[in-house]
Coordinates of C-alpha atoms and ligand atoms in Angstrom, one line a residue:
M1 CA 0.0 0.0 0.0
D2 CA 1.7 3.3 -1.1
A3 CA 0.6 5.9 1.5
E4 CA 1.5 8.8 -0.7
R5 CA -1.3 8.3 -3.2
E6 CA -3.4 6.2 -1.0
A7 CA -7.1 7.1 -1.3
V8 CA -8.9 7.3 2.1
G9 CA -12.5 6.4 2.8
V10 CA -14.3 8.1 5.7
V11 CA -17.6 6.7 6.9
G12 CA -19.7 9.1 8.9
V13 CA -19.2 12.8 8.2
G14 CA -20.1 14.3 11.5
W15 CA -17.6 16.5 13.4
V16 CA -14.8 13.8 13.7
G17 CA -15.4 12.5 10.2
L18 CA -15.4 15.9 8.5
V19 CA -12.3 17.0 10.3
T20 CA -10.5 13.7 9.4
A21 CA -11.6 13.8 5.7
T22 CA -10.6 17.4 5.3
C23 CA -7.2 17.1 7.0
F24 CA -6.2 13.9 5.1
A25 CA -7.2 15.8 1.9
E26 CA -5.0 18.6 3.0
L27 CA -2.2 16.1 3.3
G28 CA -2.7 15.2 -0.4
H29 CA -4.9 12.1 -0.2
P30 CA -8.0 11.6 -2.4
I31 CA -11.0 11.2 -0.1
V32 CA -14.4 9.5 -0.5
A33 CA -16.6 10.5 2.4
L34 CA -19.9 8.8 3.1
D35 CA -22.9 9.8 5.2
V36 CA -26.3 8.3 5.4
N37 CA -27.8 11.8 5.7
E38 CA -28.5 12.8 2.1
E39 CA -29.2 16.4 3.1
K40 CA -25.8 16.7 4.8
V41 CA -24.1 15.1 1.8
E42 CA -25.8 17.6 -0.5
S43 CA -24.8 20.6 1.5
L44 CA -21.3 19.4 1.8
R45 CA -21.1 18.9 -1.9
R46 CA -22.1 22.6 -2.2
G47 CA -19.3 23.4 0.2
E48 CA -21.6 24.2 3.1
V49 CA -20.1 23.2 6.4
T50 CA -22.8 22.3 8.9
I51 CA -20.8 22.5 12.1
H52 CA -19.0 25.4 13.8
E53 CA -15.3 24.5 13.8
P54 CA -12.7 27.3 13.3
G55 CA -10.9 27.0 9.9
L56 CA -12.8 23.9 8.7
A57 CA -14.9 25.6 6.0
E58 CA -11.8 27.3 4.5
L59 CA -9.7 24.0 4.6
L60 CA -12.6 22.1 3.0
E61 CA -13.0 24.7 0.3
K62 CA -9.2 24.6 -0.4
N63 CA -9.3 20.8 -0.8
S64 CA -12.7 20.4 -2.4
E65 CA -11.2 18.9 -5.5
R66 CA -9.8 16.0 -3.6
I67 CA -13.0 15.1 -1.6
T68 CA -16.0 13.2 -2.9
F69 CA -19.1 13.2 -0.7
T70 CA -21.5 10.2 -1.2
T71 CA -24.3 8.2 0.3
S72 CA -23.1 5.1 -1.5
M73 CA -20.9 2.6 0.4
G74 CA -20.2 0.9 -3.0
E75 CA -18.5 4.1 -4.1
V76 CA -16.3 4.2 -1.0
L77 CA -15.4 0.5 -1.4
A78 CA -14.6 0.8 -5.1
A79 CA -12.3 3.8 -4.6
T80 CA -10.5 3.1 -1.3
R81 CA -9.0 0.3 0.7
I82 CA -8.6 2.1 4.0
L83 CA -11.9 3.1 5.6
F84 CA -12.0 5.3 8.7
C85 CA -15.2 4.6 10.7
C86 CA -16.3 7.9 12.3
V87 CA -19.9 7.2 13.0
D88 CA -21.6 8.3 16.3
T89 CA -21.6 6.0 19.3
P90 CA -24.1 7.9 21.5
P91 CA -24.9 6.7 25.0
T92 CA -27.9 4.5 25.5
Y93 CA -30.1 4.9 28.6
S94 CA -27.9 2.5 30.5
G95 CA -24.8 4.5 29.8
D96 CA -23.5 1.8 27.4
A97 CA -22.3 3.1 24.0
D98 CA -24.8 2.5 21.2
L99 CA -22.7 0.5 18.6
S100 CA -25.5 0.0 16.0
R101 CA -24.1 2.4 13.5
V102 CA -20.6 0.8 13.9
R103 CA -22.1 -2.6 13.3
S104 CA -23.9 -1.4 10.2
V105 CA -20.6 -0.2 8.7
V106 CA -18.9 -3.5 9.6
A107 CA -21.7 -5.4 7.9
Q108 CA -21.2 -3.6 4.7
I109 CA -17.6 -4.6 4.2
P110 CA -17.5 -7.6 1.9
E111 CA -16.3 -10.9 3.5
G112 CA -12.6 -11.6 2.7
S113 CA -12.1 -8.2 1.0
E114 CA -8.8 -6.3 1.0
H115 CA -10.4 -3.4 2.8
A116 CA -9.2 -2.3 6.2
L117 CA -11.5 -0.8 8.7
V118 CA -9.9 1.9 10.9
M119 CA -12.0 2.6 14.0
K120 CA -12.1 6.3 14.9
S121 CA -15.4 6.3 16.7
T122 CA -15.1 6.1 20.5
V123 CA -16.0 2.5 21.4
P124 CA -15.8 0.5 24.6
S125 CA -12.8 -1.7 25.2
G126 CA -13.5 -5.1 23.7
T127 CA -15.4 -3.8 20.7
G128 CA -12.7 -4.5 18.2
A129 CA -12.3 -8.1 19.5
S130 CA -16.1 -8.7 19.2
I131 CA -16.2 -7.3 15.7
R132 CA -13.3 -9.6 14.6
R133 CA -15.0 -12.6 16.3
D134 CA -18.0 -12.0 14.0
K135 CA -15.8 -11.3 11.0
P136 CA -12.4 -13.0 11.4
D137 CA -11.1 -12.0 8.0
L138 CA -11.7 -8.3 8.6
R139 CA -8.6 -6.2 8.6
Y140 CA -9.2 -4.0 11.7
V141 CA -7.2 -1.2 13.2
S142 CA -8.2 0.9 16.3
C143 CA -7.1 4.5 15.9
P144 CA -8.9 6.7 18.4
E145 CA -9.1 10.5 18.0
F146 CA -8.1 13.1 20.6
L147 CA -9.4 16.2 18.8
K148 CA -10.9 19.0 20.9
E149 CA -13.8 21.0 19.6
G150 CA -12.7 24.5 18.6
S151 CA -9.1 23.4 17.8
A152 CA -9.7 20.2 15.9
I153 CA -7.6 21.0 12.9
E154 CA -4.7 22.1 15.0
D155 CA -5.0 19.0 17.1
F156 CA -5.2 16.7 14.0
M157 CA -2.2 18.3 12.3
H158 CA -0.1 18.4 15.5
P159 CA -1.0 15.3 17.5
D160 CA 0.8 14.5 20.8
R161 CA 0.5 10.9 19.8
V162 CA -1.2 8.7 17.2
V163 CA -2.5 5.5 18.7
V164 CA -2.6 2.5 16.4
G165 CA -4.1 -0.6 17.9
V166 CA -3.8 -3.9 15.9
D167 CA -4.2 -7.6 16.6
E168 CA -2.8 -10.5 14.6
G169 CA -3.6 -10.5 10.9
S170 CA -4.0 -6.8 10.5
E171 CA -0.4 -5.7 10.7
E172 CA -0.2 -4.5 7.1
A173 CA -3.3 -2.4 7.6
A174 CA -1.8 -0.9 10.7
D175 CA 1.4 -0.1 8.8
A176 CA -0.7 1.7 6.2
V177 CA -2.4 3.8 8.9
E178 CA 1.0 4.7 10.4
R179 CA 2.2 5.8 7.0
L180 CA -0.8 8.1 6.6
Y181 CA 0.0 9.8 9.9
Q182 CA 3.8 9.8 9.4
P183 CA 3.9 13.4 7.9
L184 CA 2.3 14.8 11.1
G185 CA 5.2 13.7 13.3
G186 CA 3.2 12.7 16.5
E187 CA 4.6 9.9 18.7
M188 CA 3.3 6.6 17.2
V189 CA 1.8 4.3 19.9
R190 CA 1.6 0.9 18.3
T191 CA -0.3 -1.4 20.6
D192 CA -3.0 -4.0 20.7
V193 CA -6.7 -3.2 19.9
A194 CA -8.1 -3.5 23.4
S195 CA -5.4 -1.3 24.9
A196 CA -5.9 1.3 22.1
E197 CA -9.6 1.4 22.9
M198 CA -8.9 1.8 26.6
I199 CA -6.3 4.6 26.0
K200 CA -9.0 6.7 24.5
L201 CA -11.6 6.2 27.3
A202 CA -9.0 6.4 30.1
S203 CA -7.5 9.6 28.7
N204 CA -10.8 11.4 28.6
A205 CA -11.8 10.0 32.0
F206 CA -8.5 11.1 33.5
L207 CA -8.9 14.7 32.1
A208 CA -12.4 14.8 33.5
T209 CA -11.1 13.5 36.9
K210 CA -8.5 16.3 36.8
I211 CA -11.2 18.9 36.3
S212 CA -13.4 17.5 39.0
F213 CA -10.4 17.4 41.3
I214 CA -9.5 21.1 40.8
N215 CA -13.2 22.0 41.2
E216 CA -13.2 20.3 44.6
I217 CA -10.0 22.1 45.5
A218 CA -11.8 25.3 44.5
N219 CA -14.7 24.5 46.8
V220 CA -12.2 24.0 49.7
C221 CA -10.4 27.2 48.8
E222 CA -13.7 29.0 49.3
Q223 CA -13.8 27.7 52.9
T224 CA -10.2 28.5 53.6
G225 CA -9.5 31.8 51.8
A226 CA -7.0 30.3 49.3
D227 CA -7.2 31.2 45.6
V228 CA -7.6 28.3 43.3
I229 CA -5.9 30.1 40.4
E230 CA -2.8 30.4 42.6
V231 CA -3.1 26.8 43.7
A232 CA -3.4 25.5 40.2
R233 CA -0.4 27.6 39.2
G234 CA 1.7 26.1 41.9
M235 CA 0.5 22.6 41.2
G236 CA 0.9 22.8 37.5
L237 CA 4.6 23.6 37.6
D238 CA 5.1 20.0 38.7
E239 CA 5.5 18.2 35.4
R240 CA 4.0 15.1 37.0
I241 CA 0.8 17.1 37.4
G242 CA 1.0 19.5 34.4
A243 CA -0.8 22.9 34.1
S244 CA -3.4 22.0 31.5
F245 CA -7.0 21.1 32.5
L246 CA -6.6 22.6 35.9
R247 CA -9.1 25.5 35.3
A248 CA -11.8 25.4 38.0
G249 CA -15.2 26.3 36.9
I250 CA -18.9 25.2 36.7
G251 CA -18.2 21.7 35.4
Y252 CA -17.2 20.0 32.2
G253 CA -19.6 19.3 29.4
G254 CA -19.5 18.4 25.7
S255 CA -20.1 15.3 23.6
C256 CA -17.1 13.4 25.0
F257 CA -16.2 13.7 28.6
P258 CA -19.7 13.0 30.1
K259 CA -20.3 10.2 27.6
D260 CA -16.8 8.6 27.9
V261 CA -16.7 8.8 31.7
S262 CA -20.1 7.0 32.0
A263 CA -19.1 4.5 29.2
L264 CA -16.0 3.6 31.2
K265 CA -17.9 3.3 34.4
Q266 CA -20.4 1.1 32.7
L267 CA -17.7 -1.0 31.0
A268 CA -16.1 -1.6 34.4
G269 CA -19.5 -2.4 36.0
N270 CA -20.3 -4.8 33.2
S271 CA -17.1 -6.7 34.0
G272 CA -17.9 -6.7 37.7
Y273 CA -15.7 -3.9 38.8
H274 CA -17.1 -0.9 40.8
F275 CA -15.1 2.2 39.4
Q276 CA -15.6 4.3 42.6
L277 CA -13.4 7.2 41.4
L278 CA -15.6 7.8 38.3
N279 CA -18.7 7.9 40.4
A280 CA -17.2 10.8 42.3
V281 CA -16.0 12.5 39.2
I282 CA -19.6 12.5 37.8
E283 CA -21.2 13.5 41.1
V284 CA -18.8 16.4 41.6
N285 CA -19.4 17.6 38.1
E286 CA -23.1 17.6 38.5
L287 CA -22.9 19.4 41.9
Q288 CA -20.5 22.0 40.5
K289 CA -23.0 23.1 37.9
R290 CA -25.5 23.8 40.7
R291 CA -23.1 25.6 43.1
V292 CA -23.8 28.9 41.3
I293 CA -27.3 28.9 42.8
A294 CA -26.0 29.2 46.4
K295 CA -23.6 31.9 45.3
L296 CA -26.5 33.9 43.8
E297 CA -28.7 33.4 46.8
K298 CA -25.8 34.6 49.0
H299 CA -25.9 38.0 47.2
L300 CA -29.6 38.2 46.2
G301 CA -31.5 36.2 48.8
S302 CA -34.4 34.4 47.2
L303 CA -34.1 34.1 43.4
A304 CA -37.9 34.2 42.9
D305 CA -38.7 36.8 40.3
K306 CA -35.1 37.8 39.9
R307 CA -33.8 38.3 36.4
I308 CA -30.5 36.4 35.9
A309 CA -28.4 36.9 32.7
L310 CA -26.3 34.0 31.5
L311 CA -23.2 35.0 29.5
G312 CA -22.5 32.0 27.2
L313 CA -24.4 28.8 26.7
A314 CA -22.1 26.5 24.6
F315 CA -20.2 23.9 26.7
K316 CA -17.0 25.8 25.8
P317 CA -15.9 28.6 23.6
D318 CA -15.3 28.3 19.8
T319 CA -18.1 25.8 19.3
D320 CA -21.9 25.9 19.0
D321 CA -22.2 22.6 20.8
M322 CA -24.7 22.5 23.6
R323 CA -24.3 18.8 24.4
E324 CA -24.1 18.4 28.2
A325 CA -23.4 22.1 28.5
S326 CA -23.5 23.4 32.2
S327 CA -25.9 26.1 31.0
L328 CA -28.6 23.5 30.6
V329 CA -28.6 22.4 34.2
L330 CA -28.0 26.0 35.5
S331 CA -30.9 27.6 33.6
A332 CA -33.2 24.8 34.7
R333 CA -32.2 25.2 38.3
L334 CA -32.6 29.0 38.1
Q335 CA -36.1 28.6 36.7
G336 CA -36.8 26.0 39.4
E337 CA -36.0 28.7 41.9
G338 CA -38.5 31.0 40.2
A339 CA -36.0 33.2 38.5
E340 CA -36.4 34.7 35.0
V341 CA -33.5 33.7 32.8
V342 CA -32.1 35.7 29.8
A343 CA -29.1 34.5 27.9
Y344 CA -26.6 35.4 25.2
D345 CA -24.2 33.2 23.2
P346 CA -22.3 34.5 20.2
V347 CA -22.6 31.2 18.3
A348 CA -24.8 28.6 20.0
E349 CA -28.0 30.6 20.1
E350 CA -29.7 28.5 17.4
S351 CA -28.9 25.1 19.0
A352 CA -29.6 26.6 22.4
A353 CA -33.0 28.0 21.5
S354 CA -34.4 24.5 20.8
M355 CA -33.0 23.1 24.0
L356 CA -33.9 26.0 26.2
P357 CA -37.4 27.1 25.0
D358 CA -38.2 29.0 28.2
V359 CA -35.0 31.0 28.2
E360 CA -35.1 34.5 26.6
M361 CA -32.4 34.8 24.0
A362 CA -30.8 38.3 23.9
S363 CA -29.1 39.6 20.7
S364 CA -26.0 40.8 22.5
A365 CA -24.3 40.6 25.9
T366 CA -25.2 44.1 26.8
A367 CA -28.8 43.4 25.9
A368 CA -28.8 40.4 28.1
L369 CA -27.3 42.3 31.0
E370 CA -29.8 45.2 30.8
G371 CA -32.0 45.2 33.9
A372 CA -30.5 42.0 35.2
D373 CA -30.3 41.4 39.0
A374 CA -27.2 39.4 38.5
A375 CA -25.1 37.8 35.7
V376 CA -23.3 34.5 35.5
L377 CA -20.4 33.9 33.1
V378 CA -21.0 30.4 31.8
T379 CA -18.8 30.2 28.7
E380 CA -15.5 32.1 28.5
W381 CA -16.0 33.8 25.1
P382 CA -13.3 36.4 24.6
E383 CA -15.9 39.2 23.8
F384 CA -17.1 39.1 27.5
S385 CA -13.7 40.2 28.7
E386 CA -14.0 43.2 26.4
L387 CA -17.3 44.5 27.8
D388 CA -17.4 48.1 29.2
W389 CA -18.2 46.9 32.7
A390 CA -18.7 50.4 34.1
M391 CA -21.4 51.0 31.4
V392 CA -22.9 47.5 32.1
R393 CA -23.1 48.3 35.8
E394 CA -25.3 51.3 35.0
S395 CA -27.7 49.2 33.0
M396 CA -28.0 46.3 35.5
A397 CA -30.6 46.3 38.3
S398 CA -27.8 45.2 40.7
P399 CA -24.2 44.7 39.8
V400 CA -23.6 41.1 40.9
L401 CA -21.4 38.9 38.7
I402 CA -20.7 35.2 39.3
D403 CA -17.7 34.3 37.1
G404 CA -18.2 30.6 36.4
R405 CA -14.9 30.2 34.6
N406 CA -12.7 32.6 36.6
Y407 CA -12.2 34.3 33.2
L408 CA -12.8 38.0 34.0
D409 CA -10.5 40.4 35.8
S410 CA -11.8 40.4 39.3
D411 CA -10.0 43.6 40.3
A412 CA -11.4 45.5 37.3
L413 CA -14.9 44.3 37.9
R414 CA -14.7 45.3 41.6
A415 CA -13.2 48.6 40.6
A416 CA -16.2 49.1 38.4
G417 CA -18.4 48.6 41.4
F418 CA -19.4 45.0 40.9
V419 CA -19.9 42.3 43.6
Y420 CA -17.6 39.7 41.9
D421 CA -17.7 36.1 42.9
G422 CA -15.6 33.5 41.1
I423 CA -15.0 29.7 41.6
G424 CA -12.6 29.1 44.4
R425 CA -11.5 32.8 44.5
P426 CA -11.1 34.6 47.8
D427 CA -13.4 37.5 48.8
P428 CA -11.7 40.9 48.7
P429 CA -10.0 41.9 52.0
D430 CA -12.8 44.4 52.9
G431 CA -15.4 41.7 52.2
T432 CA -17.2 43.9 49.5
Ligands
UDX501 C1 -12.4 16.5 24.8 C2 -10.9 16.1 24.8 O1 -10.1 17.2 25.2 C3 -10.5 15.6 23.5 O2 -9.1 15.1 23.5 C4 -11.3 14.4 23.0 O3 -11.0 14.0 21.8 C5 -12.8 14.9 23.0 O4 -13.2 15.4 24.2 P1 -13.8 18.6 24.0 O5 -14.9 17.9 24.5 O6 -13.8 19.3 22.6 O7 -12.5 17.6 23.9 O8 -13.4 19.7 25.0 P2 -12.3 20.1 26.1 O9 -11.6 21.3 25.6 O10 -11.6 18.9 26.5 O11 -13.3 20.6 27.3 C6 -14.2 19.7 27.8 C7 -14.9 20.4 29.0 O12 -14.1 20.6 30.1 C8 -15.5 21.8 28.6 O13 -16.8 21.9 29.2 C9 -14.5 22.7 29.3 O14 -15.1 23.9 29.7 C10 -14.1 21.9 30.6 N1 -12.8 22.2 31.1 C11 -11.7 22.0 30.3 C12 -12.7 22.7 32.4 O15 -13.7 22.9 33.1 N2 -11.5 23.0 32.9 C13 -10.3 22.8 32.2 O16 -9.2 23.1 32.7 C14 -10.4 22.3 30.9

């Protein structure tokens, strides 16, 4: 297999699939990308990108000659021998991963064919083994993705590591996958399939654990007068700990961490092991989203009939993704306390409006803040740090701000006359 001109198939053109297809095209490979959603295929053929990912639309346009979008598996099989499976594996009610789309892709690969299936979808450990049990001749490689929303292209093009999981009989396919990623220069982790699958789940679960840990430290800081930002700075200089993912806030969200943490917990449970740590990680995260309520009550008393402005709704900046966003739980809790909720998000308004029908969507941050009894910074969009807080103070009913991401300049806010309350940040010396 000559990696240089190797054509690559991508099955499932959601966020992972579209980034994978576009980046391999950028590396010079002809791409045939399949999705069952005809409408999506049509819009992608017109060059319309359906997701918010910085730089993706431009890179897709630049490489449009090399990418063929299709709904026909036959077309993919005819033109390519390496197929990346990037279909969704959403959680079922039990927390297990729904593998029905993965199994449908496997079923469409002809028995005994030369095609190699490269699993990029996040699947529980053991999935590869069970697929090969059903289809022993299938060339199967596990190659999990570690892309972050909002920086996916950068993450693809500059990977820390590329994990290539292979079992006996698929070595040639694994070699071909390694050749595809060689130009990117990440550390190549060649291992067995089950371990590759576990690397993905364990990595996400560990990052989620790190976030829940620093959130608990933040909660203790609030009792002891320490400043979590200082604590994280001191911790992070120890290379065994590392500074990244030590930002305290109102909880992690998104399509990956919540799903993968519960999938790993479920996987352990299914094999008779009680993964206590992950129970705590999940519980801490859920409680962290709700701690804002007590902070608001501390400053406002009862929240009944109070108008609370939410700054940001997406689970993090640079995405329109609302999946498991902390704003969902927070706005519901606020309404449960009888508060009126108004919100603004620069990008996620459309997806948020359908998920938060009872939340008033404002057209700008200043519009959301006008007349509000308090504001909560939920997503750290850069535009919020550029607001004229002295002017905002004039427009609000009472200048109370809960900084759910410790993102804003507390001194500047206080100087502008705000009651500023962060996550794990000390009160000002004079208690104002
Ligand atoms: C994550 C993983 O980072 C990525 O490797 C994997 O492939 C997919 O899942 P993503 O979900 O895009 O990526 O978001 P990420 O940037 O990891 O943030 C996840 C959540 O954690 C967000 O809600 C973010 O606000 C929160 N977070 C992140 C913190 O609360 N504190 C931090 O220090 C970092």
